[in-house]
Coordinates of C-alpha atoms in Angstrom, one line a residue:
M1426 CA 90.1 -175.5 5.6
N1427 CA 87.0 -173.3 5.7
I1428 CA 85.1 -171.4 8.3
K1429 CA 81.4 -171.1 7.4
D1430 CA 78.9 -168.8 9.1
S1431 CA 75.2 -168.8 8.6
V1432 CA 74.2 -165.2 9.1
L1433 CA 70.9 -164.4 11.0
N1434 CA 69.1 -161.1 10.6
P1435 CA 71.9 -159.3 8.7
I1436 CA 71.8 -155.9 7.1
L1437 CA 72.7 -156.5 3.4
T1438 CA 72.6 -153.6 0.9
L1439 CA 73.2 -153.6 -2.9
H1440 CA 75.5 -150.9 -4.4
S1441 CA 76.7 -149.9 -7.8
P1442 CA 80.4 -150.4 -8.6
N1443 CA 81.1 -146.8 -7.4
K1444 CA 79.4 -147.7 -4.1
T1445 CA 76.2 -145.8 -4.6
L1446 CA 73.4 -147.4 -2.6
L1447 CA 70.8 -149.1 -4.9
A1448 CA 68.6 -151.2 -2.6
I1449 CA 68.2 -152.9 0.7
L1450 CA 68.4 -156.7 0.4
S1451 CA 67.9 -157.6 4.1
N1452 CA 67.4 -155.9 7.4
N1453 CA 65.1 -156.3 10.4
T1454 CA 62.0 -155.9 8.3
I1455 CA 63.1 -156.6 4.7
K1456 CA 63.9 -160.2 3.9
L1457 CA 64.5 -160.1 0.2
A1458 CA 67.8 -162.0 0.5
Y1459 CA 67.8 -165.2 2.6
E1460 CA 70.0 -168.3 3.4
I1461 CA 72.9 -165.9 3.7
V1462 CA 76.3 -167.7 4.3
K1463 CA 79.7 -166.1 4.8
K1464 CA 82.7 -168.4 4.3
L1465 CA 86.3 -167.7 5.2
T1466 CA 89.0 -169.9 3.6
L1467 CA 92.6 -170.0 4.8
N1468 CA 94.7 -167.6 2.8
D1469 CA 91.9 -166.8 0.3
V1470 CA 89.2 -164.1 0.1
T1471 CA 86.0 -164.4 2.0
T1472 CA 82.9 -165.3 0.0
L1473 CA 79.3 -164.4 0.7
T1474 CA 76.4 -166.4 -0.8
F1475 CA 72.6 -165.9 -0.6
K1476 CA 69.4 -166.6 -2.4
I1477 CA 66.9 -164.2 -3.8
P1478 CA 63.6 -164.8 -5.6
F1479 CA 63.8 -165.1 -9.3
D1480 CA 61.2 -162.3 -9.9
N1481 CA 63.0 -159.8 -7.7
T1482 CA 63.4 -156.3 -9.2
V1483 CA 67.0 -155.4 -7.9
I1484 CA 69.3 -158.3 -8.9
S1485 CA 69.4 -159.9 -12.4
Y1486 CA 71.8 -161.6 -14.7
D1487 CA 73.3 -158.2 -15.5
S1488 CA 74.3 -157.6 -11.8
A1489 CA 77.8 -159.2 -12.0
E1490 CA 80.4 -156.8 -10.6
M1491 CA 77.8 -154.9 -8.5
L1492 CA 78.6 -154.7 -4.8
V1493 CA 76.8 -156.1 -1.8
K1494 CA 77.7 -154.6 1.6
F1495 CA 77.7 -156.6 4.8
E1496 CA 79.0 -155.1 8.0
N1497 CA 81.8 -152.9 6.9
D1498 CA 82.9 -155.0 3.9
Y1499 CA 81.9 -154.8 0.3
Y1500 CA 81.5 -158.1 -1.7
I1501 CA 81.6 -158.2 -5.5
I1502 CA 78.9 -160.2 -7.2
K1503 CA 80.7 -162.8 -9.2
T1504 CA 78.1 -165.4 -10.2
V1505 CA 74.3 -165.3 -10.6
E1506 CA 73.0 -168.8 -10.8
L1507 CA 69.5 -170.0 -11.6
S1508 CA 68.6 -172.9 -9.3
D1509 CA 67.4 -176.1 -10.9
D1510 CA 64.6 -176.7 -8.4
S1511 CA 60.9 -175.7 -8.6
A1512 CA 61.3 -172.6 -6.4
R1513 CA 63.1 -170.8 -9.3
T1514 CA 65.4 -168.8 -7.1
L1515 CA 68.7 -167.0 -8.0
I1516 CA 71.8 -168.0 -6.0
I1517 CA 74.2 -165.1 -5.7
T1518 CA 77.9 -165.7 -5.0
C1519 CA 80.1 -162.8 -4.0
E1520 CA 83.8 -162.4 -3.3
S1521 CA 85.3 -160.0 -0.9
E1522 CA 86.6 -156.7 -2.5
F1523 CA 90.1 -158.0 -1.5
T1524 CA 89.9 -160.3 -4.5
E1525 CA 91.0 -157.4 -6.6
L1526 CA 94.6 -158.1 -5.4
K1527 CA 94.6 -161.3 -7.6
G1528 CA 94.3 -159.2 -10.8
I1529 CA 97.0 -156.6 -10.1
K1530 CA 100.5 -157.4 -11.3
C1531 CA 103.6 -156.5 -9.3
Q1532 CA 107.1 -155.8 -10.7
V1533 CA 109.8 -158.4 -10.1
L1534 CA 110.7 -158.4 -6.4
D1535 CA 114.1 -158.9 -4.8
L1536 CA 113.4 -158.4 -1.1
I1537 CA 115.9 -159.9 1.4
G1538 CA 116.1 -159.7 5.2
K1539 CA 112.8 -157.9 5.6
S1540 CA 110.3 -157.8 8.5
P1541 CA 106.6 -158.6 7.9
Q1542 CA 105.7 -155.0 7.6
E1543 CA 108.6 -154.1 5.4
L1544 CA 107.6 -157.0 3.0
F1545 CA 104.0 -155.9 3.1
D1546 CA 104.8 -152.3 2.3
A1547 CA 107.2 -153.2 -0.5
I1548 CA 104.6 -155.6 -2.1
M1549 CA 101.9 -153.0 -1.9
S1550 CA 104.0 -150.3 -3.6
S1551 CA 105.3 -152.6 -6.4
P1552 CA 102.3 -152.8 -8.9
K1553 CA 103.2 -151.5 -12.3
N1554 CA 100.2 -149.4 -13.2
V1555 CA 97.8 -149.4 -10.2
T1556 CA 98.3 -147.4 -7.0
L1557 CA 97.5 -149.4 -3.8
T1558 CA 99.5 -147.5 -1.3
G1559 CA 97.2 -146.2 1.4
L1560 CA 94.2 -148.3 0.1
Y1561 CA 95.6 -151.3 2.0
K1562 CA 97.3 -151.0 5.4
F1563 CA 99.3 -153.3 7.6
S1564 CA 97.1 -154.2 10.6
G1565 CA 99.8 -156.0 12.6
T1566 CA 101.1 -159.5 13.3
D1567 CA 101.7 -161.9 16.1
I1568 CA 104.9 -163.2 14.3
T1569 CA 107.8 -163.0 16.7
D1570 CA 110.7 -164.2 14.5
T1571 CA 112.1 -161.5 12.5
Y1572 CA 113.2 -161.4 8.8
R1573 CA 112.5 -163.3 5.6
A1574 CA 113.0 -162.8 1.8
V1575 CA 110.6 -162.6 -1.1
Q1576 CA 112.2 -163.0 -4.5
T1577 CA 110.4 -163.5 -7.8
E1578 CA 111.6 -164.1 -11.3
D1579 CA 108.4 -163.2 -13.0
E1580 CA 105.7 -160.5 -12.6
V1581 CA 103.0 -162.1 -10.5
S1582 CA 99.9 -160.7 -8.7
V1583 CA 99.9 -158.8 -5.4
F1584 CA 97.9 -161.7 -3.9
E1585 CA 100.5 -164.3 -5.0
N1586 CA 103.3 -162.3 -3.5
L1587 CA 101.4 -161.9 -0.2
L1588 CA 100.9 -165.7 -0.2
T1589 CA 104.6 -166.2 -0.7
M1590 CA 105.2 -163.9 2.3
C1591 CA 102.8 -166.1 4.3
Q1592 CA 104.6 -169.2 3.3
K1593 CA 107.9 -167.8 4.4
F1594 CA 106.5 -166.8 7.8
N1595 CA 104.2 -169.8 8.1
C1596 CA 101.2 -167.6 8.7
W1597 CA 98.0 -166.5 7.1
M1598 CA 96.2 -163.3 6.2
E1599 CA 93.1 -161.9 7.9
F1600 CA 91.3 -159.2 5.9
S1601 CA 89.1 -156.5 7.4
T1602 CA 87.5 -153.1 6.6
D1603 CA 86.9 -150.5 9.3
S1604 CA 83.9 -148.1 9.5
D1605 CA 85.7 -145.5 7.5
G1606 CA 86.3 -147.9 4.6
Q1607 CA 90.0 -148.4 5.2
K1608 CA 91.2 -151.9 4.3
W1609 CA 93.5 -153.8 6.7
I1610 CA 95.5 -157.0 6.5
Y1611 CA 96.7 -158.8 9.6
F1612 CA 99.3 -161.6 9.5
R1613 CA 98.5 -164.3 12.1
K1614 CA 100.8 -167.2 13.0
N1615 CA 99.0 -168.6 16.1
A1616 CA 95.4 -169.8 15.8
I1617 CA 92.7 -168.4 18.2
N1618 CA 89.6 -170.2 19.3
N1619 CA 86.7 -167.9 18.4
G1620 CA 83.9 -170.5 18.7
K1621 CA 83.5 -171.0 14.9
F1622 CA 83.4 -174.5 13.4
L1623 CA 85.6 -175.7 10.6
K1624 CA 84.3 -177.6 7.5
K1625 CA 86.0 -178.9 4.4
G1626 CA 84.0 -178.4 1.2
Q1627 CA 80.5 -177.1 0.6
G1628 CA 78.6 -180.0 -1.1
L1629 CA 76.8 -177.6 -3.4
K1630 CA 74.6 -179.1 -6.0
S1631 CA 75.0 -178.4 -9.7
L1632 CA 73.0 -175.6 -11.2
D1633 CA 71.7 -175.2 -14.8
I1634 CA 72.4 -171.6 -15.6
T1635 CA 75.4 -169.5 -14.5
Y1636 CA 76.3 -165.9 -15.3
D1637 CA 79.9 -165.5 -14.2
S1638 CA 82.2 -162.5 -14.1
T1639 CA 85.2 -164.1 -12.5
G1640 CA 87.1 -163.8 -15.8
I1641 CA 86.7 -160.1 -16.3
F1642 CA 89.9 -158.2 -17.0
T1643 CA 90.2 -154.6 -18.2
R1644 CA 93.9 -154.6 -19.2
M1645 CA 95.7 -157.2 -21.2
Y1646 CA 99.4 -157.2 -21.8
G1647 CA 100.4 -158.6 -25.1
Y1648 CA 103.7 -160.5 -25.6
G1649 CA 105.1 -162.4 -28.6
A1650 CA 108.2 -164.4 -29.5
N1651 CA 111.5 -163.5 -28.0
D1652 CA 113.3 -160.6 -29.6
T1653 CA 116.3 -161.9 -31.6
D1654 CA 118.5 -159.1 -30.3
T1655 CA 117.6 -158.8 -26.6
G1656 CA 116.1 -162.3 -26.0
N1657 CA 113.1 -160.7 -24.2
P1658 CA 109.5 -161.2 -25.3
I1659 CA 108.3 -158.7 -27.8
N1660 CA 105.6 -156.3 -26.5
I1661 CA 103.0 -154.2 -28.2
I1662 CA 104.2 -150.7 -27.2
S1663 CA 105.5 -149.8 -30.7
V1664 CA 102.3 -150.7 -32.5
N1665 CA 99.8 -149.6 -29.8
P1666 CA 98.4 -146.1 -30.5
T1667 CA 98.4 -145.4 -26.7
G1668 CA 102.1 -146.2 -26.4
K1669 CA 101.2 -148.6 -23.6
A1670 CA 102.2 -152.2 -23.1
F1671 CA 98.6 -153.2 -22.7
I1672 CA 95.2 -152.8 -24.4
E1673 CA 92.3 -151.6 -22.3
D1674 CA 88.6 -152.0 -22.3
T1675 CA 86.6 -150.5 -19.5
S1676 CA 83.2 -150.6 -21.2
W1677 CA 81.6 -153.0 -18.7
F1678 CA 82.1 -150.5 -15.8
I1679 CA 81.1 -147.5 -18.0
K1680 CA 77.9 -149.3 -18.8
M1681 CA 77.3 -149.7 -15.1
G1682 CA 77.5 -145.9 -14.6
M1683 CA 81.1 -145.3 -13.6
T1684 CA 83.3 -142.5 -15.0
Q1685 CA 86.7 -143.2 -16.3
D1686 CA 88.3 -141.4 -13.3
E1687 CA 86.3 -143.6 -10.9
I1688 CA 87.4 -146.7 -12.8
Y1689 CA 91.1 -145.8 -12.7
A1690 CA 90.8 -145.0 -8.9
T1691 CA 89.3 -148.4 -8.2
P1692 CA 91.8 -151.3 -8.3
R1693 CA 89.1 -154.0 -8.7
C1694 CA 88.1 -152.3 -12.0
V1695 CA 91.6 -152.3 -13.3
Q1696 CA 92.4 -156.0 -13.4
E1697 CA 95.3 -157.2 -15.4
T1698 CA 96.2 -160.3 -17.4
D1699 CA 98.7 -161.4 -20.1
Y1700 CA 98.4 -162.8 -23.6
T1701 CA 101.4 -164.5 -25.2
G1702 CA 101.4 -165.5 -28.8
N1703 CA 104.6 -167.0 -30.1
D1704 CA 103.5 -166.3 -33.7
I1705 CA 103.8 -162.6 -33.0
T1706 CA 107.3 -161.4 -34.0
D1707 CA 109.1 -158.3 -34.8
K1708 CA 109.1 -159.1 -38.5

């Protein structure tokens, strides 16, 4: 279920990955971006789409992972699509900065008899190599029943654990950012009527060229066949010169002007994934 807003006379600005202002895309006088649509999907991140002339000087095919700011929220440019009509426009699709939680892995959880805030705090403090504590805060809840459990057998993402929490309480997440840049998550159980309309699907037409950064990861954990002694998957720590369980490539964000310290301090730039090859053994 989606909530779709067409935004009139918005203030949209383009920023580098470290949030340096680069250009104004739309305000009361500048109309470089148009047909701006913000879509909220139940228990998923908000998306922002807009069109911009093909011959503009600020957004191109290399703009994936740059940021667009609308209201207090930053949105990450994920796809740059060239339309297949005669107008030759670029269609830009952005995902809320909260999407970074999908690429950050948690340790295995065994949380029993916890309140919504206790579960939230435990999930946010459980990532293996990324610090989220303080970056995301519990905004509250209208849940009146008390305690639930979240238990996992595998290391899954922060977002997946939050979704499990929502399933246990039969609620959904609402994401927001205040004027100081603090990110908040509210857990709502009871719907409110705010005058928006609901719509399933978008009916978007196909496009002929897509530049997509939705698969960008900077850390990959490597696993092989199960160790004959321990029964656990073999990792790469012993053969990795860094002594880490992952290999890392931050060159995309360095190319976009970020320092290594800025990258490590920005969770959306430290996205994690796994690679398992059963042909990799300890022999």
